[in-house]
């Protein structure tokens, strides 16, 4: 571990999220100060400098996501103001050229004093609560993004016009807590499935409620919290399956059930839960049986409800299984090994093949809530960050056992001169 | 390498013991991983639980972001080392691949075995040269201590001796090789001691005299031993001078395996030699007890130890080593030289295991642990320690071990990785810490089966293409690799393309080309963008590029810029027409863009007749997309109003009228958007809004034109002919 750089003060208020672009040469940061900053790395000396900054939302910005560069330089921001905004860096410099497309008036955002080359392209206003997470889909599915908000809704948007980025269709809107599992008969779902319907925002939720009633099988794991409580739980986190082969699949965490749902959102069918990652023993039993929607018995309820606030789907990199990491308020970092349904030739009629998940690592080193888990680009190192002020890295051994692989702390070390020395060594190396 | 397990960032965010302040101030820690290298951005994040609007403690002024690399970046000589050894690695890969292609069993093939040995020795020699180079050029603080390469050198050369012997000599006694290894790497007794002793008149009076002799004997340094034994000729004892004269020829004549044609001859010679040693022992035992010591030492005991070593008494060897403070290595090596002169490689682990029971290796010394594991014939353990010592060592040892069948070749069921692949990928990940080493990184990854290839894909995809030249210079001393000169726009993208070709990663190549195309669009390098689209066979993307060019027309003040852009891409149209893979619809759009630019070119040149003809044929040949009809109809107005001569035939004017009617009808039916969208944008860009008004102007112009035609009567003949000839 070597410290290689420092941004002394990134924002005027607490930072809420930072996100590297595709190449790691730029960094987008957002903050409670409602602003977004884009930083550029000077590779010759490892320093970062602000390239653009602007006021992005009317409330704190919660999360950022960069689109794949084949779509351009595009950033999505989620906010407590219940919106998601799509930003594009324009290559137009002169004022006359600002407007790139006609259908939506383009707002040239400008920071205090410094004008930004980032233009607001679209505002997605469907959420009825804080949007807590936003993530662009893997590029092979087109220019799409998923959002999750404190109203429990997972929303999938698709850009209809890539050249202007102005029109985003809400292609899916599902209540994660009540989403039926795939064991429910698919014929039923067709009746309510209007995935492209965007007008009535309540449809998604009510449709699944109807589905639930019809199937008599789906009982929410946790009693559905009242509206007043939603800000405290609701939807927390999402992560796309990076691989194309399995179609569009998102892992989403919602509420205080302590579980993650793996949800298929293929355009051709209505969303279904492929698998619920539930670390409680009975839950694990349920998921191996593949009957996630079965009526929960009393022992299913975890002693203390908690939220899984972070989920990260590892790039699979040729492995025959997926790795999904979770971090939650229970202070645990878990790594799930998820096996997609085996491909059989006659899937039709035989019923749906089932996805299975097993916990391959469960760490409570943080001893406090884990706010963030994230994989490196090859899915070989997991990082987790917790309220203990530590970032911990995890790697698999040759026997495929996950082990701690170092940590980073923000607390003054007992011999702090040492830390200074490390810093000097590094900067003085060239 | 020796990256410590925990790092405290500087400056610290909270004071020692102040972690509780963190959550009190509504903060937590988040980290995000960089795709560029193995760096993590660590920052104090807001606890988002109870926001917004609710009361929050005032946050501190500084909102720092720390950047921490999990690996030490390879710099200067380390880079050189990595680059040069990757060539040896590639050679071995090549060998393994060729053998596989030809169905050769590497283990049985003499030629392959010789090559593997040669490559192993290449690693040995290279690490040696590195070590020497480093110790000689002590200019600035190095990234790894020079000693590091010495350690690699000792480990690699031991590995070569024990596991990659010369072909046909696998079963030969190993003692001589081992003692040579020990003498090269762990020099004892020191030259200084020898110098000191040789400066003395009566060296036996020095306390280091006998230990020196014993050590030198153990190490087979017969010259040094005999020299100092020679000094004993003036020793006051009655017996010692004689005895020392007797032992000197023995030391000088100890049989060495290399001197004999066959091992049998060597064994016979050793046997006869041992007989002579026994005779010396008898002579020694005859020395009266009264003469067994001088004023300084019990010389007899010391002498007896040396004879005991020559006799091959295990307990004497061990005792002597312990007294000298030598470690297990020395005992094992002496064992193979004196106790069991015919000791084979495969028998070594048994001996070593016994020795290690009494003299365990130093667990804090990874070098020692690697040596011990190699000595005990435990390649897996050796790899484990080697990888901790330096991921480079783990990877390259594992890479040679696999073709030699020293480690399992089957993949771990859980991870899907073989032992070799695990270590090679670990090393590749270490390399990924330095983005400039991406070529080497992916080369190692691509040698690791499917998982390796897919991992390499991710790395390749994330190689910064550097198509845009930002203000900041990206050349630096530490980053000399692969940075294109300014103006060499597509330097890295070409490299990545070539690498994709080499490893047959077409999907990745196409994605990279699509990204490059998109970047060029942003830079308005439309010609380059189109060629990358076509290289990626991304026809939809090609369509988007054309859209982008058309947008240039919509948003630019005049058509001049637009025509310039289009003439930049026009040559590629020809290429696409001959490309059978190119899909029609997008090519069609490109054709329109070109034709429309030609139209504006003619307008600009005052070639109105041809411009009018262009306009009509764009309609007639269905080249113009519906969304552009409104624009074209408005473009027609000025031509219709051209005074000197009517530019349209009656038929052509009718074509315009029909299109206008269609637009108007569809607009009334509510789908005017399809036809007027572009016109609307164009008008908005010009600060005007009313598309209907523009269409009415077009209709008026048409009506007037028809009126003119009727009046003139002959207006269309010329044009009719022209249109006819063109059809």
PDB file of N, CA, C and O in Angstrom, chain B residues 560-620:
ATOM      1  N   UNK B 560     -21.489  26.364 -44.923  1.00  0.00           N
ATOM      2  CA  UNK B 560     -20.101  26.206 -45.364  1.00  0.00           C
ATOM      3  C   UNK B 560     -19.353  25.166 -44.531  1.00  0.00           C
ATOM      4  O   UNK B 560     -18.681  24.276 -45.056  1.00  0.00           O
ATOM      5  N   UNK B 561     -19.493  25.307 -43.185  1.00  0.00           N
ATOM      6  CA  UNK B 561     -18.802  24.390 -42.298  1.00  0.00           C
ATOM      7  C   UNK B 561     -19.247  22.955 -42.573  1.00  0.00           C
ATOM      8  O   UNK B 561     -18.445  22.029 -42.647  1.00  0.00           O
ATOM      9  N   UNK B 562     -20.556  22.828 -42.772  1.00  0.00           N
ATOM     10  CA  UNK B 562     -21.119  21.506 -43.013  1.00  0.00           C
ATOM     11  C   UNK B 562     -20.519  20.874 -44.269  1.00  0.00           C
ATOM     12  O   UNK B 562     -20.068  19.724 -44.250  1.00  0.00           O
ATOM     13  N   UNK B 563     -20.489  21.637 -45.345  1.00  0.00           N
ATOM     14  CA  UNK B 563     -19.956  21.072 -46.585  1.00  0.00           C
ATOM     15  C   UNK B 563     -18.484  20.700 -46.413  1.00  0.00           C
ATOM     16  O   UNK B 563     -18.041  19.685 -46.923  1.00  0.00           O
ATOM     17  N   UNK B 564     -17.774  21.499 -45.623  1.00  0.00           N
ATOM     18  CA  UNK B 564     -16.378  21.149 -45.388  1.00  0.00           C
ATOM     19  C   UNK B 564     -16.259  19.793 -44.698  1.00  0.00           C
ATOM     20  O   UNK B 564     -15.479  18.940 -45.091  1.00  0.00           O
ATOM     21  N   UNK B 565     -17.086  19.603 -43.655  1.00  0.00           N
ATOM     22  CA  UNK B 565     -17.051  18.322 -42.945  1.00  0.00           C
ATOM     23  C   UNK B 565     -17.369  17.176 -43.884  1.00  0.00           C
ATOM     24  O   UNK B 565     -16.729  16.132 -43.878  1.00  0.00           O
ATOM     25  N   UNK B 566     -18.400  17.383 -44.698  1.00  0.00           N
ATOM     26  CA  UNK B 566     -18.845  16.279 -45.546  1.00  0.00           C
ATOM     27  C   UNK B 566     -17.786  15.943 -46.580  1.00  0.00           C
ATOM     28  O   UNK B 566     -17.520  14.773 -46.849  1.00  0.00           O
ATOM     29  N   UNK B 567     -17.165  16.943 -47.141  1.00  0.00           N
ATOM     30  CA  UNK B 567     -16.159  16.612 -48.141  1.00  0.00           C
ATOM     31  C   UNK B 567     -14.959  15.924 -47.491  1.00  0.00           C
ATOM     32  O   UNK B 567     -14.209  15.225 -48.156  1.00  0.00           O
ATOM     33  N   UNK B 568     -14.855  16.097 -46.184  1.00  0.00           N
ATOM     34  CA  UNK B 568     -13.832  15.323 -45.475  1.00  0.00           C
ATOM     35  C   UNK B 568     -14.152  13.843 -45.430  1.00  0.00           C
ATOM     36  O   UNK B 568     -13.257  13.007 -45.351  1.00  0.00           O
ATOM     37  N   UNK B 569     -15.439  13.520 -45.445  1.00  0.00           N
ATOM     38  CA  UNK B 569     -15.797  12.104 -45.323  1.00  0.00           C
ATOM     39  C   UNK B 569     -16.212  11.490 -46.650  1.00  0.00           C
ATOM     40  O   UNK B 569     -16.344  10.280 -46.761  1.00  0.00           O
ATOM     41  N   UNK B 570     -16.434  12.337 -47.692  1.00  0.00           N
ATOM     42  CA  UNK B 570     -16.970  11.820 -48.951  1.00  0.00           C
ATOM     43  C   UNK B 570     -16.158  10.651 -49.521  1.00  0.00           C
ATOM     44  O   UNK B 570     -16.743   9.688 -50.008  1.00  0.00           O
ATOM     45  N   UNK B 571     -14.824  10.700 -49.429  1.00  0.00           N
ATOM     46  CA  UNK B 571     -14.070   9.574 -50.009  1.00  0.00           C
ATOM     47  C   UNK B 571     -14.454   8.228 -49.401  1.00  0.00           C
ATOM     48  O   UNK B 571     -14.409   7.206 -50.084  1.00  0.00           O
ATOM     49  N   UNK B 572     -14.828   8.256 -48.096  1.00  0.00           N
ATOM     50  CA  UNK B 572     -15.130   6.966 -47.480  1.00  0.00           C
ATOM     51  C   UNK B 572     -16.422   6.361 -48.029  1.00  0.00           C
ATOM     52  O   UNK B 572     -16.628   5.159 -47.960  1.00  0.00           O
ATOM     53  N   UNK B 573     -17.273   7.219 -48.574  1.00  0.00           N
ATOM     54  CA  UNK B 573     -18.518   6.694 -49.141  1.00  0.00           C
ATOM     55  C   UNK B 573     -18.206   5.676 -50.227  1.00  0.00           C
ATOM     56  O   UNK B 573     -18.814   4.611 -50.305  1.00  0.00           O
ATOM     57  N   UNK B 574     -17.250   6.013 -51.068  1.00  0.00           N
ATOM     58  CA  UNK B 574     -16.845   5.124 -52.146  1.00  0.00           C
ATOM     59  C   UNK B 574     -16.413   3.775 -51.571  1.00  0.00           C
ATOM     60  O   UNK B 574     -16.820   2.725 -52.032  1.00  0.00           O
ATOM     61  N   UNK B 575     -15.622   3.833 -50.493  1.00  0.00           N
ATOM     62  CA  UNK B 575     -15.123   2.601 -49.884  1.00  0.00           C
ATOM     63  C   UNK B 575     -16.271   1.763 -49.336  1.00  0.00           C
ATOM     64  O   UNK B 575     -16.282   0.536 -49.472  1.00  0.00           O
ATOM     65  N   UNK B 576     -17.259   2.447 -48.748  1.00  0.00           N
ATOM     66  CA  UNK B 576     -18.373   1.698 -48.161  1.00  0.00           C
ATOM     67  C   UNK B 576     -19.202   1.018 -49.238  1.00  0.00           C
ATOM     68  O   UNK B 576     -19.728  -0.065 -49.045  1.00  0.00           O
ATOM     69  N   UNK B 577     -19.313   1.681 -50.367  1.00  0.00           N
ATOM     70  CA  UNK B 577     -20.131   1.100 -51.431  1.00  0.00           C
ATOM     71  C   UNK B 577     -19.567  -0.231 -51.879  1.00  0.00           C
ATOM     72  O   UNK B 577     -20.299  -1.127 -52.271  1.00  0.00           O
ATOM     73  N   UNK B 578     -18.242  -0.339 -51.825  1.00  0.00           N
ATOM     74  CA  UNK B 578     -17.631  -1.583 -52.274  1.00  0.00           C
ATOM     75  C   UNK B 578     -17.528  -2.605 -51.147  1.00  0.00           C
ATOM     76  O   UNK B 578     -17.164  -3.747 -51.373  1.00  0.00           O
ATOM     77  N   UNK B 579     -17.873  -2.184 -49.938  1.00  0.00           N
ATOM     78  CA  UNK B 579     -17.802  -3.111 -48.809  1.00  0.00           C
ATOM     79  C   UNK B 579     -19.118  -3.873 -48.701  1.00  0.00           C
ATOM     80  O   UNK B 579     -20.158  -3.289 -48.393  1.00  0.00           O
ATOM     81  N   UNK B 580     -19.078  -5.173 -48.935  1.00  0.00           N
ATOM     82  CA  UNK B 580     -20.328  -5.932 -48.946  1.00  0.00           C
ATOM     83  C   UNK B 580     -20.972  -5.998 -47.562  1.00  0.00           C
ATOM     84  O   UNK B 580     -22.172  -6.184 -47.450  1.00  0.00           O
ATOM     85  N   UNK B 581     -20.151  -5.813 -46.502  1.00  0.00           N
ATOM     86  CA  UNK B 581     -20.706  -5.924 -45.158  1.00  0.00           C
ATOM     87  C   UNK B 581     -21.493  -4.683 -44.751  1.00  0.00           C
ATOM     88  O   UNK B 581     -22.312  -4.730 -43.844  1.00  0.00           O
ATOM     89  N   UNK B 582     -21.217  -3.586 -45.412  1.00  0.00           N
ATOM     90  CA  UNK B 582     -21.847  -2.340 -45.004  1.00  0.00           C
ATOM     91  C   UNK B 582     -23.360  -2.399 -45.218  1.00  0.00           C
ATOM     92  O   UNK B 582     -23.824  -2.790 -46.284  1.00  0.00           O
ATOM     93  N   UNK B 583     -24.070  -2.018 -44.197  1.00  0.00           N
ATOM     94  CA  UNK B 583     -25.520  -2.124 -44.301  1.00  0.00           C
ATOM     95  C   UNK B 583     -26.107  -0.907 -44.983  1.00  0.00           C
ATOM     96  O   UNK B 583     -25.711   0.224 -44.739  1.00  0.00           O
ATOM     97  N   UNK B 584     -27.086  -1.204 -45.833  1.00  0.00           N
ATOM     98  CA  UNK B 584     -27.644  -0.190 -46.703  1.00  0.00           C
ATOM     99  C   UNK B 584     -28.167   1.062 -46.035  1.00  0.00           C
ATOM    100  O   UNK B 584     -27.821   2.171 -46.439  1.00  0.00           O
ATOM    101  N   UNK B 585     -28.940   0.872 -44.970  1.00  0.00           N
ATOM    102  CA  UNK B 585     -29.689   2.006 -44.449  1.00  0.00           C
ATOM    103  C   UNK B 585     -28.769   3.127 -43.968  1.00  0.00           C
ATOM    104  O   UNK B 585     -29.034   4.309 -44.167  1.00  0.00           O
ATOM    105  N   UNK B 586     -27.651   2.733 -43.351  1.00  0.00           N
ATOM    106  CA  UNK B 586     -26.766   3.774 -42.828  1.00  0.00           C
ATOM    107  C   UNK B 586     -25.929   4.403 -43.932  1.00  0.00           C
ATOM    108  O   UNK B 586     -25.627   5.580 -43.901  1.00  0.00           O
ATOM    109  N   UNK B 587     -25.588   3.547 -44.918  1.00  0.00           N
ATOM    110  CA  UNK B 587     -24.867   4.063 -46.070  1.00  0.00           C
ATOM    111  C   UNK B 587     -25.760   5.065 -46.804  1.00  0.00           C
ATOM    112  O   UNK B 587     -25.312   6.110 -47.277  1.00  0.00           O
ATOM    113  N   UNK B 588     -27.032   4.729 -46.844  1.00  0.00           N
ATOM    114  CA  UNK B 588     -28.019   5.589 -47.458  1.00  0.00           C
ATOM    115  C   UNK B 588     -27.993   6.977 -46.823  1.00  0.00           C
ATOM    116  O   UNK B 588     -28.023   7.992 -47.503  1.00  0.00           O
ATOM    117  N   UNK B 589     -27.912   6.968 -45.516  1.00  0.00           N
ATOM    118  CA  UNK B 589     -27.909   8.238 -44.804  1.00  0.00           C
ATOM    119  C   UNK B 589     -26.639   9.028 -45.128  1.00  0.00           C
ATOM    120  O   UNK B 589     -26.663  10.239 -45.289  1.00  0.00           O
ATOM    121  N   UNK B 590     -25.539   8.267 -45.231  1.00  0.00           N
ATOM    122  CA  UNK B 590     -24.275   8.911 -45.593  1.00  0.00           C
ATOM    123  C   UNK B 590     -24.376   9.508 -46.998  1.00  0.00           C
ATOM    124  O   UNK B 590     -23.914  10.629 -47.254  1.00  0.00           O
ATOM    125  N   UNK B 591     -25.026   8.742 -47.904  1.00  0.00           N
ATOM    126  CA  UNK B 591     -25.200   9.238 -49.264  1.00  0.00           C
ATOM    127  C   UNK B 591     -25.973  10.550 -49.259  1.00  0.00           C
ATOM    128  O   UNK B 591     -25.640  11.499 -49.967  1.00  0.00           O
ATOM    129  N   UNK B 592     -27.006  10.582 -48.435  1.00  0.00           N
ATOM    130  CA  UNK B 592     -27.786  11.812 -48.355  1.00  0.00           C
ATOM    131  C   UNK B 592     -26.922  12.971 -47.888  1.00  0.00           C
ATOM    132  O   UNK B 592     -26.960  14.063 -48.451  1.00  0.00           O
ATOM    133  N   UNK B 593     -26.133  12.699 -46.834  1.00  0.00           N
ATOM    134  CA  UNK B 593     -25.283  13.763 -46.298  1.00  0.00           C
ATOM    135  C   UNK B 593     -24.378  14.318 -47.377  1.00  0.00           C
ATOM    136  O   UNK B 593     -24.195  15.542 -47.504  1.00  0.00           O
ATOM    137  N   UNK B 594     -23.832  13.408 -48.194  1.00  0.00           N
ATOM    138  CA  UNK B 594     -22.917  13.848 -49.243  1.00  0.00           C
ATOM    139  C   UNK B 594     -23.672  14.614 -50.325  1.00  0.00           C
ATOM    140  O   UNK B 594     -23.250  15.701 -50.754  1.00  0.00           O
ATOM    141  N   UNK B 595     -24.812  14.053 -50.728  1.00  0.00           N
ATOM    142  CA  UNK B 595     -25.577  14.715 -51.782  1.00  0.00           C
ATOM    143  C   UNK B 595     -26.048  16.096 -51.334  1.00  0.00           C
ATOM    144  O   UNK B 595     -26.045  17.063 -52.086  1.00  0.00           O
ATOM    145  N   UNK B 596     -26.429  16.156 -50.070  1.00  0.00           N
ATOM    146  CA  UNK B 596     -26.938  17.422 -49.565  1.00  0.00           C
ATOM    147  C   UNK B 596     -25.818  18.460 -49.505  1.00  0.00           C
ATOM    148  O   UNK B 596     -26.026  19.643 -49.773  1.00  0.00           O
ATOM    149  N   UNK B 597     -24.632  17.972 -49.197  1.00  0.00           N
ATOM    150  CA  UNK B 597     -23.481  18.880 -49.180  1.00  0.00           C
ATOM    151  C   UNK B 597     -23.163  19.357 -50.585  1.00  0.00           C
ATOM    152  O   UNK B 597     -22.850  20.540 -50.805  1.00  0.00           O
ATOM    153  N   UNK B 598     -23.280  18.443 -51.551  1.00  0.00           N
ATOM    154  CA  UNK B 598     -23.027  18.823 -52.944  1.00  0.00           C
ATOM    155  C   UNK B 598     -24.016  19.903 -53.383  1.00  0.00           C
ATOM    156  O   UNK B 598     -23.660  20.856 -54.073  1.00  0.00           O
ATOM    157  N   UNK B 599     -25.254  19.694 -52.930  1.00  0.00           N
ATOM    158  CA  UNK B 599     -26.301  20.673 -53.237  1.00  0.00           C
ATOM    159  C   UNK B 599     -25.906  22.058 -52.728  1.00  0.00           C
ATOM    160  O   UNK B 599     -25.968  23.054 -53.464  1.00  0.00           O
ATOM    161  N   UNK B 600     -25.437  22.110 -51.490  1.00  0.00           N
ATOM    162  CA  UNK B 600     -25.059  23.404 -50.924  1.00  0.00           C
ATOM    163  C   UNK B 600     -23.829  23.976 -51.606  1.00  0.00           C
ATOM    164  O   UNK B 600     -23.697  25.188 -51.764  1.00  0.00           O
ATOM    165  N   UNK B 601     -22.949  23.073 -51.995  1.00  0.00           N
ATOM    166  CA  UNK B 601     -21.753  23.496 -52.715  1.00  0.00           C
ATOM    167  C   UNK B 601     -22.160  24.212 -54.003  1.00  0.00           C
ATOM    168  O   UNK B 601     -21.649  25.281 -54.340  1.00  0.00           O
ATOM    169  N   UNK B 602     -23.135  23.627 -54.687  1.00  0.00           N
ATOM    170  CA  UNK B 602     -23.559  24.213 -55.968  1.00  0.00           C
ATOM    171  C   UNK B 602     -24.251  25.549 -55.737  1.00  0.00           C
ATOM    172  O   UNK B 602     -24.040  26.491 -56.489  1.00  0.00           O
ATOM    173  N   UNK B 603     -25.060  25.572 -54.664  1.00  0.00           N
ATOM    174  CA  UNK B 603     -25.712  26.847 -54.327  1.00  0.00           C
ATOM    175  C   UNK B 603     -24.657  27.918 -54.100  1.00  0.00           C
ATOM    176  O   UNK B 603     -24.749  29.031 -54.615  1.00  0.00           O
ATOM    177  N   UNK B 604     -23.650  27.545 -53.355  1.00  0.00           N
ATOM    178  CA  UNK B 604     -22.610  28.508 -53.005  1.00  0.00           C
ATOM    179  C   UNK B 604     -21.864  28.974 -54.245  1.00  0.00           C
ATOM    180  O   UNK B 604     -21.452  30.129 -54.334  1.00  0.00           O
ATOM    181  N   UNK B 605     -21.709  28.065 -55.191  1.00  0.00           N
ATOM    182  CA  UNK B 605     -20.997  28.422 -56.412  1.00  0.00           C
ATOM    183  C   UNK B 605     -21.878  29.141 -57.432  1.00  0.00           C
ATOM    184  O   UNK B 605     -21.419  29.452 -58.528  1.00  0.00           O
ATOM    185  N   UNK B 606     -23.155  29.293 -57.068  1.00  0.00           N
ATOM    186  CA  UNK B 606     -24.066  29.949 -57.995  1.00  0.00           C
ATOM    187  C   UNK B 606     -24.501  29.050 -59.142  1.00  0.00           C
ATOM    188  O   UNK B 606     -25.050  29.507 -60.141  1.00  0.00           O
ATOM    189  N   UNK B 607     -24.261  27.773 -58.967  1.00  0.00           N
ATOM    190  CA  UNK B 607     -24.653  26.819 -60.007  1.00  0.00           C
ATOM    191  C   UNK B 607     -26.088  26.363 -59.728  1.00  0.00           C
ATOM    192  O   UNK B 607     -26.349  25.215 -59.349  1.00  0.00           O
ATOM    193  N   UNK B 608     -27.038  27.285 -59.925  1.00  0.00           N
ATOM    194  CA  UNK B 608     -28.403  27.055 -59.443  1.00  0.00           C
ATOM    195  C   UNK B 608     -29.113  25.963 -60.227  1.00  0.00           C
ATOM    196  O   UNK B 608     -29.920  25.226 -59.689  1.00  0.00           O
ATOM    197  N   UNK B 609     -28.837  25.898 -61.498  1.00  0.00           N
ATOM    198  CA  UNK B 609     -29.501  24.894 -62.311  1.00  0.00           C
ATOM    199  C   UNK B 609     -29.234  23.484 -61.769  1.00  0.00           C
ATOM    200  O   UNK B 609     -30.142  22.696 -61.550  1.00  0.00           O
ATOM    201  N   UNK B 610     -27.953  23.232 -61.535  1.00  0.00           N
ATOM    202  CA  UNK B 610     -27.592  21.906 -61.025  1.00  0.00           C
ATOM    203  C   UNK B 610     -28.083  21.707 -59.605  1.00  0.00           C
ATOM    204  O   UNK B 610     -28.458  20.600 -59.216  1.00  0.00           O
ATOM    205  N   UNK B 611     -28.069  22.799 -58.839  1.00  0.00           N
ATOM    206  CA  UNK B 611     -28.560  22.700 -57.463  1.00  0.00           C
ATOM    207  C   UNK B 611     -30.024  22.271 -57.465  1.00  0.00           C
ATOM    208  O   UNK B 611     -30.433  21.380 -56.710  1.00  0.00           O
ATOM    209  N   UNK B 612     -30.804  22.879 -58.329  1.00  0.00           N
ATOM    210  CA  UNK B 612     -32.223  22.536 -58.419  1.00  0.00           C
ATOM    211  C   UNK B 612     -32.388  21.075 -58.820  1.00  0.00           C
ATOM    212  O   UNK B 612     -33.224  20.344 -58.274  1.00  0.00           O
ATOM    213  N   UNK B 613     -31.564  20.687 -59.753  1.00  0.00           N
ATOM    214  CA  UNK B 613     -31.647  19.299 -60.211  1.00  0.00           C
ATOM    215  C   UNK B 613     -31.309  18.340 -59.060  1.00  0.00           C
ATOM    216  O   UNK B 613     -31.953  17.329 -58.837  1.00  0.00           O
ATOM    217  N   UNK B 614     -30.263  18.695 -58.292  1.00  0.00           N
ATOM    218  CA  UNK B 614     -29.877  17.906 -57.118  1.00  0.00           C
ATOM    219  C   UNK B 614     -31.043  17.752 -56.154  1.00  0.00           C
ATOM    220  O   UNK B 614     -31.337  16.661 -55.679  1.00  0.00           O
ATOM    221  N   UNK B 615     -31.679  18.874 -55.911  1.00  0.00           N
ATOM    222  CA  UNK B 615     -32.744  18.898 -54.918  1.00  0.00           C
ATOM    223  C   UNK B 615     -33.857  17.935 -55.315  1.00  0.00           C
ATOM    224  O   UNK B 615     -34.320  17.125 -54.512  1.00  0.00           O
ATOM    225  N   UNK B 616     -34.233  17.999 -56.557  1.00  0.00           N
ATOM    226  CA  UNK B 616     -35.340  17.161 -57.001  1.00  0.00           C
ATOM    227  C   UNK B 616     -34.946  15.687 -57.001  1.00  0.00           C
ATOM    228  O   UNK B 616     -35.727  14.832 -56.578  1.00  0.00           O
ATOM    229  N   UNK B 617     -33.736  15.414 -57.455  1.00  0.00           N
ATOM    230  CA  UNK B 617     -33.358  13.993 -57.483  1.00  0.00           C
ATOM    231  C   UNK B 617     -33.243  13.422 -56.081  1.00  0.00           C
ATOM    232  O   UNK B 617     -33.470  12.233 -55.866  1.00  0.00           O
ATOM    233  N   UNK B 618     -32.882  14.249 -55.110  1.00  0.00           N
ATOM    234  CA  UNK B 618     -32.840  13.730 -53.735  1.00  0.00           C
ATOM    235  C   UNK B 618     -34.226  13.251 -53.310  1.00  0.00           C
ATOM    236  O   UNK B 618     -34.365  12.268 -52.596  1.00  0.00           O
ATOM    237  N   UNK B 619     -35.237  13.959 -53.775  1.00  0.00           N
ATOM    238  CA  UNK B 619     -36.607  13.499 -53.517  1.00  0.00           C
ATOM    239  C   UNK B 619     -36.938  12.278 -54.364  1.00  0.00           C
ATOM    240  O   UNK B 619     -37.438  11.275 -53.869  1.00  0.00           O
ATOM    241  N   UNK B 620     -36.646  12.398 -55.649  1.00  0.00           N
ATOM    242  CA  UNK B 620     -37.064  11.344 -56.574  1.00  0.00           C
ATOM    243  C   UNK B 620     -36.401  10.009 -56.265  1.00  0.00           C
ATOM    244  O   UNK B 620     -37.018   8.960 -56.347  1.00  0.00           O
TER     245      UNK B 620
END
